[in-house]
PDB file of C-alpha atoms in Angstrom:
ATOM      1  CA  UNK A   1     -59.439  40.849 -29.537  1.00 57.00           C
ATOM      2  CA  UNK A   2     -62.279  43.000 -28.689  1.00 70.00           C
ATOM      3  CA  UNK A   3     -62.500  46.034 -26.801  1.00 74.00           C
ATOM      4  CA  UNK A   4     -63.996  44.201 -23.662  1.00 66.00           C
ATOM      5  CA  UNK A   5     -61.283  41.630 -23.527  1.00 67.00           C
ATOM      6  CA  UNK A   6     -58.855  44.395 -23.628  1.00 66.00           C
ATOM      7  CA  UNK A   7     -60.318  46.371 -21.090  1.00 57.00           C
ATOM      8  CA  UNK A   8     -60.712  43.122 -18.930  1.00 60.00           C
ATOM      9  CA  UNK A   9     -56.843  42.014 -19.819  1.00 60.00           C
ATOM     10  CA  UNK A  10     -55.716  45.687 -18.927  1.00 57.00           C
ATOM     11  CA  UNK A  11     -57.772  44.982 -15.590  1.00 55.00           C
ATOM     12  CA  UNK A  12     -56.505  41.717 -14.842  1.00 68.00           C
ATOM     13  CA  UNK A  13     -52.924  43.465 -15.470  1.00 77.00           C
ATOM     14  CA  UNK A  14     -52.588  40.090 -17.161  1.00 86.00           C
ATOM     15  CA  UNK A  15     -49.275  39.948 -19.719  1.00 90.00           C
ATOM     16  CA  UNK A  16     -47.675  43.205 -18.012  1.00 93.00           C
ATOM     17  CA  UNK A  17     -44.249  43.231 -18.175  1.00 95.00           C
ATOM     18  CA  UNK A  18     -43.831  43.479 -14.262  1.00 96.00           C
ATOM     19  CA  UNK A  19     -39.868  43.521 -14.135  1.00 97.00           C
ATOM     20  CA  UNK A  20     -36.606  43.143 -16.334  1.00 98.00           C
ATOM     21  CA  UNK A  21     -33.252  42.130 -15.399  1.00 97.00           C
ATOM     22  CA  UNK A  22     -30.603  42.359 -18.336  1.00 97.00           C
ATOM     23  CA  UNK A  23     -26.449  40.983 -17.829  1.00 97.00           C
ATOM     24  CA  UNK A  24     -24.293  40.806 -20.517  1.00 95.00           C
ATOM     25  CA  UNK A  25     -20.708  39.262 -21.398  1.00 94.00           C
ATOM     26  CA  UNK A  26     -18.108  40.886 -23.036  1.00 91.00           C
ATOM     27  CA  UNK A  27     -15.189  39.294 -22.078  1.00 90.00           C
ATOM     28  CA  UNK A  28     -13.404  35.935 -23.938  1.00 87.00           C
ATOM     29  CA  UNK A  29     -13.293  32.597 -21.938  1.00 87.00           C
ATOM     30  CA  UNK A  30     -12.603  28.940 -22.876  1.00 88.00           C
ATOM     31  CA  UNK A  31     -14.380  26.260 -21.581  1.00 88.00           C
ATOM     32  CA  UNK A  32     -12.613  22.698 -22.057  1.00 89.00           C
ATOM     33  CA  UNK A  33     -14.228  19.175 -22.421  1.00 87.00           C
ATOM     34  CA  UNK A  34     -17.565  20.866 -24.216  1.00 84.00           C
ATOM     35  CA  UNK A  35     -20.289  18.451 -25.309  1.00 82.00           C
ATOM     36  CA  UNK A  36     -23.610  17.631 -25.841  1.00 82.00           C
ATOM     37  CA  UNK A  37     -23.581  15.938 -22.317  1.00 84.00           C
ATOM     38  CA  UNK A  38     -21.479  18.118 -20.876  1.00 87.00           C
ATOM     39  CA  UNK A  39     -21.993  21.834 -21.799  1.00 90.00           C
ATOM     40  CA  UNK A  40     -20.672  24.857 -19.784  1.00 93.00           C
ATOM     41  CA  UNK A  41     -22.966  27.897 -18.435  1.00 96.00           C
ATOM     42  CA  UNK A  42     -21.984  31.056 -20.636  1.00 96.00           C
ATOM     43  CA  UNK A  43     -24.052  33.669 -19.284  1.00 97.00           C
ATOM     44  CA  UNK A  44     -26.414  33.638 -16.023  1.00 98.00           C
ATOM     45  CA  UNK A  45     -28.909  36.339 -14.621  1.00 98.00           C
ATOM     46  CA  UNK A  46     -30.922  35.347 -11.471  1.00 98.00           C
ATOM     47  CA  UNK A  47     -34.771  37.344 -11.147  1.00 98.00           C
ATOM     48  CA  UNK A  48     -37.157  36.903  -8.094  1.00 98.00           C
ATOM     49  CA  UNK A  49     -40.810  36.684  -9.143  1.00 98.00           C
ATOM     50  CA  UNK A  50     -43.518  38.597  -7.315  1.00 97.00           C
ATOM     51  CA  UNK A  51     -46.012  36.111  -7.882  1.00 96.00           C
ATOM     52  CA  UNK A  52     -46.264  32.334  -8.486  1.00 97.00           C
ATOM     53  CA  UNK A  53     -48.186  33.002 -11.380  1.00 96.00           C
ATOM     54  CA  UNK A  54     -45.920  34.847 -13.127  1.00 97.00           C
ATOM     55  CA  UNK A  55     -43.709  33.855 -15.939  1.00 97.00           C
ATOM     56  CA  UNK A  56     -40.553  34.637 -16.750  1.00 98.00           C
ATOM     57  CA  UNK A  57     -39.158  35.413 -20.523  1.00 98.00           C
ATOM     58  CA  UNK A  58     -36.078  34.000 -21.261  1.00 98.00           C
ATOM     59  CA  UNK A  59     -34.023  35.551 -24.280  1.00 97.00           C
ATOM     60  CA  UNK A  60     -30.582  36.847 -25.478  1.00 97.00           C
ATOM     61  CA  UNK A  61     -27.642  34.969 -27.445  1.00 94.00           C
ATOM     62  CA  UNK A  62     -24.722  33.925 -26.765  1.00 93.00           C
ATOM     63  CA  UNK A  63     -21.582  33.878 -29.211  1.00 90.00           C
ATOM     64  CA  UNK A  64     -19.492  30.489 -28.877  1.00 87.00           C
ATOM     65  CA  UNK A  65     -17.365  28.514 -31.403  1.00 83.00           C
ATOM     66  CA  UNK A  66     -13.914  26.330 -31.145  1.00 81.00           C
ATOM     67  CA  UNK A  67     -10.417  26.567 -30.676  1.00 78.00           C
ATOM     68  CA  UNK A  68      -9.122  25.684 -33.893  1.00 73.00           C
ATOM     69  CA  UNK A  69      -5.908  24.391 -32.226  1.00 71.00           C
ATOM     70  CA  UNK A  70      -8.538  21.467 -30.417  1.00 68.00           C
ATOM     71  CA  UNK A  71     -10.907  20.813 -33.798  1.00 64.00           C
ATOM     72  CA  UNK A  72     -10.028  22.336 -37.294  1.00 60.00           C
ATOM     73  CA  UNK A  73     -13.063  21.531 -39.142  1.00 68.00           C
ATOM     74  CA  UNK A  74     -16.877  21.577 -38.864  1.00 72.00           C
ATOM     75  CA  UNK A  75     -18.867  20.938 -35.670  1.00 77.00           C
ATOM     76  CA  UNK A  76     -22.165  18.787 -36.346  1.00 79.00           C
ATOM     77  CA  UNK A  77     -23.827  21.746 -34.652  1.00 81.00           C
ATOM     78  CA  UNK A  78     -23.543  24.857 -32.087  1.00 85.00           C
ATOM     79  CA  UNK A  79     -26.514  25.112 -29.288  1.00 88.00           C
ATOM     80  CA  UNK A  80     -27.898  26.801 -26.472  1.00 93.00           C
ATOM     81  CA  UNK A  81     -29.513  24.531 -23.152  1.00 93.00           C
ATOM     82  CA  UNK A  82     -31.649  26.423 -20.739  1.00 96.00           C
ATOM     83  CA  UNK A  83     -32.017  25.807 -17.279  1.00 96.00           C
ATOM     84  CA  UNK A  84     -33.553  27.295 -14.280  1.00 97.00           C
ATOM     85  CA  UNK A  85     -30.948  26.084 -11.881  1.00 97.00           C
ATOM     86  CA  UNK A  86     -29.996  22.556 -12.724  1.00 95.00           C
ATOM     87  CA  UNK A  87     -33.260  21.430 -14.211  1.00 95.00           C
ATOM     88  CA  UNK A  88     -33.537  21.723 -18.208  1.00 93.00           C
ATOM     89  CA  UNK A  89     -36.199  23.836 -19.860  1.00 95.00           C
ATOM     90  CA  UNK A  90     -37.208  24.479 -23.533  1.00 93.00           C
ATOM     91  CA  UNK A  91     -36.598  21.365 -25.121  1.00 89.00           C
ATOM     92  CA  UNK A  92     -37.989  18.075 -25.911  1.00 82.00           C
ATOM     93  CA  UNK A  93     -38.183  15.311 -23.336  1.00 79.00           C
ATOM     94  CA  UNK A  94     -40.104  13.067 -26.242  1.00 78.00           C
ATOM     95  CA  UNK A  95     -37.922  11.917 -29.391  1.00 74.00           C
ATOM     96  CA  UNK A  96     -40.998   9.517 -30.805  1.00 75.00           C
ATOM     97  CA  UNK A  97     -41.414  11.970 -33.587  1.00 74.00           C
ATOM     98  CA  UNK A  98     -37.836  12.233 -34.558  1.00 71.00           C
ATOM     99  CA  UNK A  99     -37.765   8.472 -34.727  1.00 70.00           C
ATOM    100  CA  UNK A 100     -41.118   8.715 -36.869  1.00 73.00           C
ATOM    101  CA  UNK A 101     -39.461  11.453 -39.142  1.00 72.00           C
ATOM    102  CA  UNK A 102     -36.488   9.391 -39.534  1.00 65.00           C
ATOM    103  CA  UNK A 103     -37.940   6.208 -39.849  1.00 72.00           C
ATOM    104  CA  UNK A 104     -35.294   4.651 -37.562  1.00 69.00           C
ATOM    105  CA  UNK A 105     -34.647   4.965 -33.645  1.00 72.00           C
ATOM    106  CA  UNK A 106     -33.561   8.334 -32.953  1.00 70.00           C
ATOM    107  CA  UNK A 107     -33.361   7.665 -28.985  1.00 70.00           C
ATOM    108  CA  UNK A 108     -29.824   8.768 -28.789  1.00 72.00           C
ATOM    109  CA  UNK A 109     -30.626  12.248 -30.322  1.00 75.00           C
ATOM    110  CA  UNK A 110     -29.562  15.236 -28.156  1.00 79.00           C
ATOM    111  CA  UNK A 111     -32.372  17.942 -27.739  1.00 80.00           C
ATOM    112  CA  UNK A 112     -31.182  21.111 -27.326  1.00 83.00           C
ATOM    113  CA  UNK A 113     -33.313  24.387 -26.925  1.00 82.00           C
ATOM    114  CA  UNK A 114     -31.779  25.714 -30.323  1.00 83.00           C
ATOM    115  CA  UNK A 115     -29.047  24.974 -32.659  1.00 81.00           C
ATOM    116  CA  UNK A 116     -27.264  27.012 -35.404  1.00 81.00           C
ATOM    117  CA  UNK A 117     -25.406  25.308 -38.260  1.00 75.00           C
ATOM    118  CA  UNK A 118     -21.712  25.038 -38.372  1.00 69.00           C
ATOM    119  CA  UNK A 119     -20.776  27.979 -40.546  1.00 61.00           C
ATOM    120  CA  UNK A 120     -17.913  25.540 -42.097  1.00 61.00           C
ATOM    121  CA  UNK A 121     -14.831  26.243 -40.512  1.00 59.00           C
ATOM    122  CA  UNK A 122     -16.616  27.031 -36.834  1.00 54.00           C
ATOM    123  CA  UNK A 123     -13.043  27.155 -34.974  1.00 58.00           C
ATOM    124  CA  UNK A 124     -12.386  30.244 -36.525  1.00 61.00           C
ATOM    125  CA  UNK A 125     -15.790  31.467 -36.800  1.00 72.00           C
ATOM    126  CA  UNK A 126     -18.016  32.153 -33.489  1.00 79.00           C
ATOM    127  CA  UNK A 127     -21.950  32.102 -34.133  1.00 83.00           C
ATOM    128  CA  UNK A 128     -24.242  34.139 -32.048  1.00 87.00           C
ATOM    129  CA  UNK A 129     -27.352  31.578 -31.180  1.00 91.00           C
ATOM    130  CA  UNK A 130     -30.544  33.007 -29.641  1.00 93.00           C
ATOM    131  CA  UNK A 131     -32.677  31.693 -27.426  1.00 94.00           C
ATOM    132  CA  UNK A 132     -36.540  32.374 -26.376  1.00 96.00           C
ATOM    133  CA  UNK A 133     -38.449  31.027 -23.929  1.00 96.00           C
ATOM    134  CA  UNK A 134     -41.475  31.617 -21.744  1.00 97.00           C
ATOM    135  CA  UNK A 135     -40.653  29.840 -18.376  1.00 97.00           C
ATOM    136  CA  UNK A 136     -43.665  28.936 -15.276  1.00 97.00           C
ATOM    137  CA  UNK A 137     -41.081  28.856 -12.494  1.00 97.00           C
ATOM    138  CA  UNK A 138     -44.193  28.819  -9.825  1.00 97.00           C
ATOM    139  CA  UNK A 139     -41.925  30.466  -7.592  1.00 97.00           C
ATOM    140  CA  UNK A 140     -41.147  33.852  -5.303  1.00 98.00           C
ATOM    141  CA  UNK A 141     -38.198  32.885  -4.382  1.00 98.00           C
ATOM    142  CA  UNK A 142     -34.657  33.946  -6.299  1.00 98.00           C
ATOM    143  CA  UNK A 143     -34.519  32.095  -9.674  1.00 98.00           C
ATOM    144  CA  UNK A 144     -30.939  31.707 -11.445  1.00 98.00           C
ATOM    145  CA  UNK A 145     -31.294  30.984 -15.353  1.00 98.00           C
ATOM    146  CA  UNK A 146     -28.076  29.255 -17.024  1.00 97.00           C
ATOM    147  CA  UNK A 147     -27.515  29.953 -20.621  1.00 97.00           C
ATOM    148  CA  UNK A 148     -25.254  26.913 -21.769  1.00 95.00           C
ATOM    149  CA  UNK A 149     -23.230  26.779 -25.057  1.00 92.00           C
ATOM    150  CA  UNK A 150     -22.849  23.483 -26.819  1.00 88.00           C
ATOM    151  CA  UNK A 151     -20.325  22.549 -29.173  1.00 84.00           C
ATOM    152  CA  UNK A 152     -20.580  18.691 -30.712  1.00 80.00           C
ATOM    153  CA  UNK A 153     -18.540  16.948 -32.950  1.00 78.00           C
ATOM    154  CA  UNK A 154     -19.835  13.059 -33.346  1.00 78.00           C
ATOM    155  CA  UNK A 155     -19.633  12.673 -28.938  1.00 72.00           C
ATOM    156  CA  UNK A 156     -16.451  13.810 -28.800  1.00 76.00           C
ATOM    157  CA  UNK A 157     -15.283  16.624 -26.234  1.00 77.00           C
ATOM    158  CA  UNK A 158     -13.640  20.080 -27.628  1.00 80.00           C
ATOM    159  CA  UNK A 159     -12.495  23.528 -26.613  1.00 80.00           C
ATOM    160  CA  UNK A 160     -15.366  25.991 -26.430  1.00 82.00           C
ATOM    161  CA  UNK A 161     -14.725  29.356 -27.165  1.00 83.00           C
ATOM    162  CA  UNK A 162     -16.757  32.242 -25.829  1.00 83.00           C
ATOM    163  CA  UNK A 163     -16.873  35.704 -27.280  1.00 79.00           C
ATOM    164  CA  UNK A 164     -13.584  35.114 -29.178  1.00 78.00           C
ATOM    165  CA  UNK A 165     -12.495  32.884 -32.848  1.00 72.00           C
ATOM    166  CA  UNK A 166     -10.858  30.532 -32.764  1.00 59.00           C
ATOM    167  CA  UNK A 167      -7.414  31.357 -34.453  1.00 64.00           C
ATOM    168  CA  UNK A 168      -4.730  33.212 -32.453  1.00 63.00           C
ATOM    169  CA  UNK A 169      -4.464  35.761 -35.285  1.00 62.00           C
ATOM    170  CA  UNK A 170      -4.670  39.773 -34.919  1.00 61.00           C
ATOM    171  CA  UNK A 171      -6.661  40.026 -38.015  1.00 63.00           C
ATOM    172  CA  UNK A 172     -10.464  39.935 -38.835  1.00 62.00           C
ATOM    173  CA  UNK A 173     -10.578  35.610 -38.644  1.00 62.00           C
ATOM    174  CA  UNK A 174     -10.366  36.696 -34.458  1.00 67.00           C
ATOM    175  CA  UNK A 175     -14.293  37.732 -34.420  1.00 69.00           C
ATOM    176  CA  UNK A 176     -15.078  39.093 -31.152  1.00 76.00           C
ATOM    177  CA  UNK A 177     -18.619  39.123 -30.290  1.00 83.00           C
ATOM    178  CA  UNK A 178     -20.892  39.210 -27.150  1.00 89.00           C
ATOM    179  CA  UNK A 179     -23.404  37.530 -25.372  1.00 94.00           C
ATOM    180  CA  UNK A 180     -26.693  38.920 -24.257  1.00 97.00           C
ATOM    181  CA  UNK A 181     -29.475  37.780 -21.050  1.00 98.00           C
ATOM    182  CA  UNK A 182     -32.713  39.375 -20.588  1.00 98.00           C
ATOM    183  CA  UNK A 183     -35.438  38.334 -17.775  1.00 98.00           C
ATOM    184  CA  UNK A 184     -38.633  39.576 -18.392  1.00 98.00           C
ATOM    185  CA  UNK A 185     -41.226  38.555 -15.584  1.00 98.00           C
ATOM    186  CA  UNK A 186     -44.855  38.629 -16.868  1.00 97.00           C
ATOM    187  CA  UNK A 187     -48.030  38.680 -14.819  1.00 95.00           C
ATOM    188  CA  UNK A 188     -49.937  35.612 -14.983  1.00 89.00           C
TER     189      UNK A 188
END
């Protein structure tokens, strides 16, 4: 950029980070019936915008895998849904390119926001998957974000595991990790 558009950014106070709210998740948790269609909230921080022009940065992790005593082998995948309250951000609403990719009808695909690949035995090994996202909630009123954790294994429902492996085992196979929220709110 040049030294005018700075100077006229720095004026606008365009892109300053205005406000950050940070929660984080320590503690192990199951959540039963886990799905593709159904996943579970995992972490949730709530900012109020000072503006309706502002946006709001969405990013952390969260660290989910399986209860091996519910699924003992690999998950198709682990991912992360957004959503600002109960209506989904950061993922595709349009599958025509996935069906163009695969040359076949990939309508029944399941967009997520991000996915991590089973690390092969994903009962007994959690995996921490970020997530990113610049949201427009045109708002000044409260706005809750729900970080969701996915676990899917060909439509069928399993035991997600938050925070904690899957075995039941006091040795290094019980992984114990966190999970991490950060909302930024920009001016727009």
């Amino acid at each position: 950029m040049s030294k005018a558009a700075d100077l006229a950014k720095l004026l606008n106070n365009k892109g300053r980070i205005l406000q950050t709210i940070s929660t984080n998740d320590m503690t192990a948790a199951s959540f039963a019936s886990t799905s593709s269609t159904d996943p579970k909230t995992v972490i949730s921080g709530a900012i109020t915008p000072s503006a309706t022009s502002s946006k709001i940065l969405v990013f952390g992790f969260i660290s989910i895998g399986g209860l091996y005593s519910n699924h003992s082998a690999a998950f198709d995948y682990i991912g992360v849904r957004l959503k600002r309250g109960t209506t989904v951000i950061g993922e595709t609403t349009d599958l025509s390119t996935a069906t163009t990719v695969h040359g076949g009808d990939a309508s029944g695909a399941s967009p997520m926001h991000s996915v991590v690949k089973d690390a092969g035995y994903s009962a007994s090994r959690p995996a921490s998957v970020p997530f990113h996202f610049v949201d427009s909630p045109n708002t000044t009123s409260s706005t809750t974000y729900n970080i969701q954790g996915v676990i899917e294994h060909s439509g069928a429902t399993k035991t997600m595991l938050r925070n904690i492996g899957g075995y039941n085992y006091n040795n290094d196979e019980l992984a114990s990790g966190t999970c991490q929220l950060t909302l930024q709110e920009i001016s727009g």
